[in-house]
Coordinates of C-alpha atoms and ligand atoms in Angstrom, one line a residue:
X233 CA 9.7 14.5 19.4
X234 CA 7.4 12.0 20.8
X235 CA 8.8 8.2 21.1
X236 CA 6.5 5.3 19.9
X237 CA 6.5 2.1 21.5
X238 CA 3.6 0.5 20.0
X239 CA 2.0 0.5 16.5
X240 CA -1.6 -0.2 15.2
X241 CA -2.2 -1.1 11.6
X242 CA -5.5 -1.0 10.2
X243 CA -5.9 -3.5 7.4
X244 CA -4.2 -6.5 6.8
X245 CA -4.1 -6.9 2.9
X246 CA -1.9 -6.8 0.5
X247 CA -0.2 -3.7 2.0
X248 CA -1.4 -3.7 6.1
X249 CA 0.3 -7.3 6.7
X250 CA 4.1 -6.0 5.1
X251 CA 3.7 -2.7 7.3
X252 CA 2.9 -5.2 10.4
X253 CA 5.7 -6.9 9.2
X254 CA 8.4 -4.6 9.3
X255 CA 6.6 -2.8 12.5
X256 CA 6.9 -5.9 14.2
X257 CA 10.4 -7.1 12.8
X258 CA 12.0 -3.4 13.7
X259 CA 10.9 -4.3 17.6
X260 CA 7.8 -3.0 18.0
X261 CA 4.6 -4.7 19.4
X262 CA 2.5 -4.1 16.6
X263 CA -1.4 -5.4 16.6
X264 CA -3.2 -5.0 13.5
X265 CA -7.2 -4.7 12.7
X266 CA -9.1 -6.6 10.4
X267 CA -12.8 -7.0 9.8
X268 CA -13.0 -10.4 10.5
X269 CA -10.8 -13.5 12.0
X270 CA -10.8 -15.2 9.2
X271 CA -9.1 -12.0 7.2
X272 CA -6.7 -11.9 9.7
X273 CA -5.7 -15.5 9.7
X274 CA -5.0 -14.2 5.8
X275 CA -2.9 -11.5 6.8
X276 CA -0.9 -13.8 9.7
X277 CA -0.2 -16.7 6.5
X278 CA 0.7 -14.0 4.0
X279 CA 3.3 -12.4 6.9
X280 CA 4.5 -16.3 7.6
X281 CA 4.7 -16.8 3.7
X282 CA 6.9 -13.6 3.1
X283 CA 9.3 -14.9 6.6
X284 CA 10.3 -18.3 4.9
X285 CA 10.5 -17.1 1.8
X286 CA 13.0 -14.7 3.4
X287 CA 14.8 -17.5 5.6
X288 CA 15.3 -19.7 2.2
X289 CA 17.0 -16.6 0.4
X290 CA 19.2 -16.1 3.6
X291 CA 17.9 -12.8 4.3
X292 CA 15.9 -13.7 7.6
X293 CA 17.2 -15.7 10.2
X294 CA 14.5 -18.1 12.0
X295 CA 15.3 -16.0 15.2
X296 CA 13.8 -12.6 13.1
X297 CA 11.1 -14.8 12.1
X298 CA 10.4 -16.0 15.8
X299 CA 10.6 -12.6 17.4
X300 CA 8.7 -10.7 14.2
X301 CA 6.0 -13.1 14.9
X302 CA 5.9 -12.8 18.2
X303 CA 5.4 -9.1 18.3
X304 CA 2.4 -9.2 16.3
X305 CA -1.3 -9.4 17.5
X306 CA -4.2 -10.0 15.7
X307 CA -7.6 -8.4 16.4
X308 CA -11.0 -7.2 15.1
X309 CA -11.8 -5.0 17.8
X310 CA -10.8 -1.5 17.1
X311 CA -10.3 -0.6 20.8
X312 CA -7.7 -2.8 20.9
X313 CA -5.6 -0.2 19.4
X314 CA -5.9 2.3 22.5
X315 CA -2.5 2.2 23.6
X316 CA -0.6 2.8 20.3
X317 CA 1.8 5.5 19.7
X318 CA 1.1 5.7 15.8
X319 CA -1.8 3.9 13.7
X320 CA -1.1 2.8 10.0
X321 CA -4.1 2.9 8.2
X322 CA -3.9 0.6 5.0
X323 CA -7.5 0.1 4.4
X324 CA -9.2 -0.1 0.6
X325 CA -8.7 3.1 -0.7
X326 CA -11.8 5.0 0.1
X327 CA -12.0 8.2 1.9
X328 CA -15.4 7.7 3.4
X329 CA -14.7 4.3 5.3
X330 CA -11.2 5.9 5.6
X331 CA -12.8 8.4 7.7
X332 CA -15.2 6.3 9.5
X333 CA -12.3 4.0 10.8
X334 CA -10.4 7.8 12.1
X335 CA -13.5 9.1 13.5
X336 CA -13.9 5.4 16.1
X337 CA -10.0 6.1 16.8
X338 CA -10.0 9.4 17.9
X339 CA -12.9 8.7 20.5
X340 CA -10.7 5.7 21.4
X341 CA -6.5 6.6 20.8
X342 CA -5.1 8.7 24.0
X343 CA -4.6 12.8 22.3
X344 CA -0.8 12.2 21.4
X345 CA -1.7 8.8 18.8
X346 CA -0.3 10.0 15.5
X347 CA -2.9 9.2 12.3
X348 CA -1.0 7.8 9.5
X349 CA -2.5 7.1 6.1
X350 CA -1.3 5.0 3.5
X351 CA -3.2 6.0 1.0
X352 CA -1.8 6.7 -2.9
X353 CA -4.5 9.1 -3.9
X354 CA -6.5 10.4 -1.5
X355 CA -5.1 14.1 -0.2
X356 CA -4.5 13.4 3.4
X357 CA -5.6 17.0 3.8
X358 CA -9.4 14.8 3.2
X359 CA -8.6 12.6 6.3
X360 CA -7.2 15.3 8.5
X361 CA -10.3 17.3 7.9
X362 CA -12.4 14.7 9.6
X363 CA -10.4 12.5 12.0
X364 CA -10.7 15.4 15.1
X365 CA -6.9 15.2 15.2
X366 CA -5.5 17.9 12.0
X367 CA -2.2 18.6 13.5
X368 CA -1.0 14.5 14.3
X369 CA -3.1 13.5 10.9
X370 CA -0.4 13.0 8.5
X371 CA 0.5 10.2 5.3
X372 CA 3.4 7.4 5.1
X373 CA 3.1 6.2 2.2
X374 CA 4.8 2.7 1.7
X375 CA 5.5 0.9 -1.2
X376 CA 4.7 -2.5 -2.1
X377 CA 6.1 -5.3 -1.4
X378 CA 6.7 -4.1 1.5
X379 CA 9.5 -5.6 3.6
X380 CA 11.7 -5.4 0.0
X381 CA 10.3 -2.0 -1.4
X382 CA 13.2 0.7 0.8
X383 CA 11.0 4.1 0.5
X384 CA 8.2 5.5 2.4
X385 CA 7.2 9.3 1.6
X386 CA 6.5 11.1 4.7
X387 CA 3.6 13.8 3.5
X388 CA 2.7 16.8 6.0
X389 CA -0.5 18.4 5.3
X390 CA -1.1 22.0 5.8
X391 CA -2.3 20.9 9.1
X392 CA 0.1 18.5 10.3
X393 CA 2.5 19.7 13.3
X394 CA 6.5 19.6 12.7
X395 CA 6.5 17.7 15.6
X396 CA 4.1 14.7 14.2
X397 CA 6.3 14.7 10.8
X398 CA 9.6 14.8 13.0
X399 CA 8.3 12.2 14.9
X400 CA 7.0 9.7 11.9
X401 CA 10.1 10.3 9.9
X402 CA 12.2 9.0 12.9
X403 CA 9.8 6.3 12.8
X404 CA 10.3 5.5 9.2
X405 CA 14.4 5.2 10.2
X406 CA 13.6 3.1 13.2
X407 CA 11.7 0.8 10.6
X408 CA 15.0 0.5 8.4
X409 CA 13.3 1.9 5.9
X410 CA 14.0 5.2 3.8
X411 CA 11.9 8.4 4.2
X412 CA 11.6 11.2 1.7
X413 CA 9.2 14.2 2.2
X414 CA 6.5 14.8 0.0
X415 CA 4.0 17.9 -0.8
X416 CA 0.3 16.6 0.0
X417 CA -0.9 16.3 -3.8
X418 CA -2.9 13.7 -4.9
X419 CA -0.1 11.1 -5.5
X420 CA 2.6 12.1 -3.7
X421 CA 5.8 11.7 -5.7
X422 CA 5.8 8.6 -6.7
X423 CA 2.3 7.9 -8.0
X424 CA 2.1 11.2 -9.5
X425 CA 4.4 10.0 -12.1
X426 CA 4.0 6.0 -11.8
X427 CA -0.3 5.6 -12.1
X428 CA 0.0 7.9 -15.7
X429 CA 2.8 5.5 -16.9
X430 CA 0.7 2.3 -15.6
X431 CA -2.3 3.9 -17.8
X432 CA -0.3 4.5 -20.9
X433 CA 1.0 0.7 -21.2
X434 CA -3.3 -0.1 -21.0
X435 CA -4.0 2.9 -23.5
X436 CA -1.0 1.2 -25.6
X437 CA -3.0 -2.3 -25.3
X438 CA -5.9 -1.1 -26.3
X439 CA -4.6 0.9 -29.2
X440 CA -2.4 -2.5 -30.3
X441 CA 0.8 -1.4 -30.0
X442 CA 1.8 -4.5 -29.1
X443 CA 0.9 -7.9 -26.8
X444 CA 1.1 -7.7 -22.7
X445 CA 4.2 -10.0 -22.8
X446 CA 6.1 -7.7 -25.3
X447 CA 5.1 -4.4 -24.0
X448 CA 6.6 -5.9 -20.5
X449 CA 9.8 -7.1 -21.7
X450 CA 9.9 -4.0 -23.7
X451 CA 9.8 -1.9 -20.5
X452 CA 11.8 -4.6 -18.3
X453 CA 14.7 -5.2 -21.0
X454 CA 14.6 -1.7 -23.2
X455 CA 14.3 0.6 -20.1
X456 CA 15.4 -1.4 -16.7
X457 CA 11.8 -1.8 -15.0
X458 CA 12.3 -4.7 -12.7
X459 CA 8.8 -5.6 -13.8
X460 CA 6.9 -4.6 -16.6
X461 CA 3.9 -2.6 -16.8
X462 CA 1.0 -5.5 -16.8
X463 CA 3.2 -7.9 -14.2
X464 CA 3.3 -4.4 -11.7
X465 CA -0.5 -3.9 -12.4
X466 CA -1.9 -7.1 -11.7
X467 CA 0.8 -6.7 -8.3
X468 CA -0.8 -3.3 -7.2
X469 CA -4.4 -4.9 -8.0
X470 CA -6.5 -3.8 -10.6
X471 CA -9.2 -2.9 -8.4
X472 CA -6.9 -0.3 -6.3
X473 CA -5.4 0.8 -9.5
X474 CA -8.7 2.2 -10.8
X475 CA -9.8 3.5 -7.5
X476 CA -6.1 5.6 -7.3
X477 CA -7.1 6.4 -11.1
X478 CA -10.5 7.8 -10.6
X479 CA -9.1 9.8 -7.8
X480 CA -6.4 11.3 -9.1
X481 CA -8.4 11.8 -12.1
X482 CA -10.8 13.7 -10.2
X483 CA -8.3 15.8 -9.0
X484 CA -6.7 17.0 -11.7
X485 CA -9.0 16.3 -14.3
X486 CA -6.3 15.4 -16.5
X487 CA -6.8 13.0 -19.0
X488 CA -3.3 10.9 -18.2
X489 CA -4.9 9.9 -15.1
X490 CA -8.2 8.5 -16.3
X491 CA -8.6 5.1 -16.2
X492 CA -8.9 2.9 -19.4
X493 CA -12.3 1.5 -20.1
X494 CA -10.5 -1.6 -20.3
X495 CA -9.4 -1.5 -16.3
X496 CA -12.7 -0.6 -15.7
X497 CA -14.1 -3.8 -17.4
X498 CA -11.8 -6.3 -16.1
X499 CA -12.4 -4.7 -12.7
X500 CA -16.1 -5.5 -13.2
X501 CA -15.4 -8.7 -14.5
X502 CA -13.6 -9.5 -10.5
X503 CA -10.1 -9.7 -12.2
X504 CA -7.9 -8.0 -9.6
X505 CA -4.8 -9.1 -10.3
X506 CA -2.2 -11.6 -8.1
X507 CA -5.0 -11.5 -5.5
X508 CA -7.6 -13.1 -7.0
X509 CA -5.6 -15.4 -9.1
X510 CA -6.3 -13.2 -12.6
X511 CA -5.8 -9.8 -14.2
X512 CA -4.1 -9.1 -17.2
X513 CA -2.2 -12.9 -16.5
X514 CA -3.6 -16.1 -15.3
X515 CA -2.3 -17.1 -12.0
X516 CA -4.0 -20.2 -11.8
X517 CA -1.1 -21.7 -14.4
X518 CA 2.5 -22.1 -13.7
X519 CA 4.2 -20.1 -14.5
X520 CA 1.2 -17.2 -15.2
X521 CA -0.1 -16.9 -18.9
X522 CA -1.9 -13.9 -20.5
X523 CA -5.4 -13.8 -19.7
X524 CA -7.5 -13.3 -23.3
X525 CA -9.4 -10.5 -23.4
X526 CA -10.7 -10.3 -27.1
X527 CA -8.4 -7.4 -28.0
Ligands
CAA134 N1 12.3 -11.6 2.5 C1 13.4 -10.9 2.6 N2 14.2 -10.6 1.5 C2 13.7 -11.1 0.3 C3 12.6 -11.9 0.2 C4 11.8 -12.1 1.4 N3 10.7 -12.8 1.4 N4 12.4 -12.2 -1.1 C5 13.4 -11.6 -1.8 N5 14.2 -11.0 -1.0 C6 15.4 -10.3 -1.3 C7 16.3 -11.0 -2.3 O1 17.2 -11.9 -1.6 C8 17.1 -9.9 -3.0 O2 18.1 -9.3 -2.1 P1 19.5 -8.8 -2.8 O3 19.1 -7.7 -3.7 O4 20.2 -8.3 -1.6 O5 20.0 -10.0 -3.5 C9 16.0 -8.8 -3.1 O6 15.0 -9.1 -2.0 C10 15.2 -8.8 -4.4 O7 15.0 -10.1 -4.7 P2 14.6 -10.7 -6.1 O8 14.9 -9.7 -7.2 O9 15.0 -12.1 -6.3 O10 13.0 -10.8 -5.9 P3 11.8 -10.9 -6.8 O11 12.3 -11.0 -8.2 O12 11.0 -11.9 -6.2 O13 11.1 -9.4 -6.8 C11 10.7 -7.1 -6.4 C12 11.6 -8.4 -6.2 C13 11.2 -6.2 -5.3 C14 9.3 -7.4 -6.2 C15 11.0 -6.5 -7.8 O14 10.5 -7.3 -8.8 C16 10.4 -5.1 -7.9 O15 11.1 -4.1 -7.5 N6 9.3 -5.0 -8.6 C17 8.6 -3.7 -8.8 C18 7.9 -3.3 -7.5 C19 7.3 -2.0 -7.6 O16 7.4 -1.2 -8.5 N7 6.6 -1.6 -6.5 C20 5.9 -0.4 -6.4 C21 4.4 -0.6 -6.7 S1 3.5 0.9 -6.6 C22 3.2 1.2 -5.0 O17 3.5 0.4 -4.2 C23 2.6 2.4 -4.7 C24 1.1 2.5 -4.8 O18 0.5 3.4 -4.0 C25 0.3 1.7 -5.7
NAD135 P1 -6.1 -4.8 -0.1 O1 -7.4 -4.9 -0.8 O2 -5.1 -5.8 -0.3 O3 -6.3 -4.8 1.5 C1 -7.3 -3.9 2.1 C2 -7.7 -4.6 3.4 O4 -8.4 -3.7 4.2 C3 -8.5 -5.8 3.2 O5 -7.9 -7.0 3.8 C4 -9.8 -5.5 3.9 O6 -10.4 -6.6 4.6 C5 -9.3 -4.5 4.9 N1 -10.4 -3.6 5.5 C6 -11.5 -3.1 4.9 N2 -12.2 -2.4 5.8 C7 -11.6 -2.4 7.0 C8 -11.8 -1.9 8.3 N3 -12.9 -1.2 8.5 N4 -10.9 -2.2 9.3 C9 -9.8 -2.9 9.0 N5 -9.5 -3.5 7.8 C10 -10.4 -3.2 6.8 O7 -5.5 -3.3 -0.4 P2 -4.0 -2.8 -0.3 O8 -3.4 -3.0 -1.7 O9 -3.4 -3.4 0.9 O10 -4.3 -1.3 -0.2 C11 -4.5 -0.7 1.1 C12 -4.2 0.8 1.0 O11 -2.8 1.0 0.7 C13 -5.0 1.6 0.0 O12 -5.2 2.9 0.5 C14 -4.0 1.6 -1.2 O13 -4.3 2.7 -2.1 C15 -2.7 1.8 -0.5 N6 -1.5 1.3 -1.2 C16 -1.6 0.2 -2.0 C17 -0.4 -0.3 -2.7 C18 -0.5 -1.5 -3.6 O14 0.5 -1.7 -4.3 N7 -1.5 -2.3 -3.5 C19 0.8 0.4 -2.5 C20 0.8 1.5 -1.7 C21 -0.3 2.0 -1.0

C-alpha cells in the first residue's frame, strides 16, 4: 500500500472546498485548483464560513481551524499539483472536461498519483479509459456537506489495481471519514437509489400531489428525512441534479431516472438552488420562501 502525504483537489465548489477541508483538517497539505483567483477566494470563504460555524457549535477548536487553514493552498496552475499522492477531482460533472483536466495530470503527476473522481454519475470506467493511468483511476465518492456527511463509497473499476483501492480506502479512514465499497454503476449506491427518489418528489409536484412545503415535511416528519425532498435539491443544485439525471438516464434508459421537464426549466431559467440564491425556494428572504412557479 502506497502512503500519501499530499492531496490535490480539483474544484473548489460546493463539493471541492469540503474535501479540501477535511484533507487539510486530517493533516495533510492539501492545494486545491480552481479556474480562476477569484473562484478560489470563493472556495477559501466558503472553507472559513463552514470553520466558525463549527467553532460556535463547539465542534472545532480555533487551533483545528488555524492548522486546517494553514494546510491549504490555493492555485490555478494545474502543475502545481505535481507532487501529490492522490488528486480529488470535484469538477462540474462532465466527462469531457473531466477528461481534459486527467489527460494535463497524467503528463504532469509522478506514475504512482492516484486519480480520484467524485463524480455521482459518470462510470469511472469513462475516466479511467482516458486519463493514461486505468489501474490508479478509481472514484471516492463524498457526500455533501462534506465535513458533516460520514460516508464516502470507494468504487474500483474493472481496471483499478487492489493496491490503488487499498490505498484510497486507508485514505478515506485517515480522513475520519467512513468508506464502503461500491460496484462501478452509474450511481454508486447511494445515488442509484437517492436521484429516482429526488425525481419522484418533482413528478409528485408536477402531478399536484401536494405544495413543496408539505411534500418536505411530509418526507422530513412522516419518514425521518433530515431534509425534505425540495430543501435537499436546491442543496445538491439543480443544475448538477439534472446533469446526474440525464446521465444516469442515459445509462439505464429507465424512465425513474429522467429528469422532469420542470428541472429542466428552472435549470434554464439559472435557478440552481442554495448557490445562486433560488431553486425551488427563495434564498434571498429570511428564512427561505417557495419560489412560484405557476404550477
Ligand atoms: N462544523 C462542524 N460540525 C458542525 C457544523 C460545522 N460547521 N455545523 C453543524 N455541525 C454539527 C452539529 O453540531 C451536529 O453535531 P451533533 O450531531 O454531534 O450534535 C451535526 O453537525 C448536525 O448538525 P445540525 O443537525 O444542527 O445541522 P444542520 O441542521 O445545519 O444540517 C445536515 C445538518 C447534515 C446538513 C442535515 O440536514 C442532513 O443530513 N441533510 C441531508 C444531507 C444529505 O442528504 N446529503 C446528501 C446529498 S446527495 C450527495 O451528496 C450525493 C450526490 O452525488 C448528489
Ligand atoms: P459546483 O458547481 O459547486 O463546483 C464545481 C467547481 O468546479 C466550480 O467551482 C468550477 O469553477 C470548478 N471547475 C470547473 N472547471 C474546472 C477546472 N478545469 N479546474 C478546476 N476547477 C474547475 O459543483 P459540485 O456540487 O461541487 O460538484 C462537483 C462534482 O461533485 C460533480 O461531479 C458532482 O456530480 C459531484 N457531487 C456533487 C454533490 C452535490 O451534492 N452537489 C455531491 C456529491 C458529488
Amino acid at each position: 500500500m502506497k502512503h500519501i502525504e499530499k492531496v490535490g483537489v480539483l474544484g473548489g465548489g460546493l463539493m471541492g472546498s469540503g474535501i479540501a477541508q477535511v484533507s487539510a483538517a486530517a493533516g495533510f497539505p492539501t492545494i486545491i485548483r480552481e479556474v480562476s483567483e477569484q473562484l478560489g477566494d470563493k472556495a477559501r470563504s466558503a472553507i472559513t464560513k463552514m470553520l466558525t460555524k463549527g467553532i460556535e457549535r463547539g465542534k472545532v477548536t480555533e487551533a483545528q481551524r488555524d492548522t486546517t487553514l494553514g494546510n491549504l493552498t490555493f492555485t490555478t496552475d494545474l502543475t502545481r499539483l505535481a507532487q501529490c499522492g492522490i488528486v480529488i477531482e470535484a469538477v462540474v460533472e462532465d466527462l469531457a472536461l473531466k477528461n481534459d483536466l486527467w489527460k494535463g495530470l497524467n503528463g504532469v503527476c509522478p506514475a504512482e498519483t492516484i486519480f480520484a473522481s467524485n463524480t455521482s454519475s459518470l462510470t469511472i470506467a469513462a475516466m479511467a479509459a482516458a486519463c493514461g493511468r486505468p489501474d490508479k483511476m478509481l472514484g471516492l465518492h463524498f457526500f455533501n456537506p462534506v465535513p458533516l456527511m460520514k460516508l464516502v463509497e470507494v468504487v474500483k473499476t474493472i481496471t483499478t489495481s487492489n493496491e490503488t483501492a487499498d490505498t484510497a480506502f486507508e485514505f478515506v479512514k485517515r480522513l475520519g471519514k467512513e468508506p464502503i465499497r461500491a460496484k462501478d454503476n452509474s450511481g454508486f449506491v447511494v445515488n442509484l437509489l437517492l436521484v429516482p427518489y429526488m425525481i419522484d418528489a418533482i413528478n409528485a409536484l408536477e402531478s399536484n400531489v401536494a405544495s413543496v412545503e408539505d411534500i418536505d415535511k411530509g418526507m422530513m416528519l412522516g419518514a425521518g428525512y433530515p431534509m425534505g425532498p425540495f430543501t435537499l435539491l436546491d442543496f445538491v443544485g439543480l443544475d448538477t441534479t439534472y446533469k446526474i439525471a440525464e446521465i444516469m438516464f442515459d445509462e439505464y434508459r429507465e424512465k425513474r431516472y429522467a429528469p422532469p421537464p420542470l428541472l429542466k426549466r428552472m435549470v434554464m431559467a439559472g435557478m440552481y438552488g442554495r448557490k445562486s440564491g433560488k431553486g425551488f425556494y427563495d434564498y434571498s428572504e429570511d428564512p427561505p420562501v417557495v419560489t412560484p412557479l405557476g404550477l
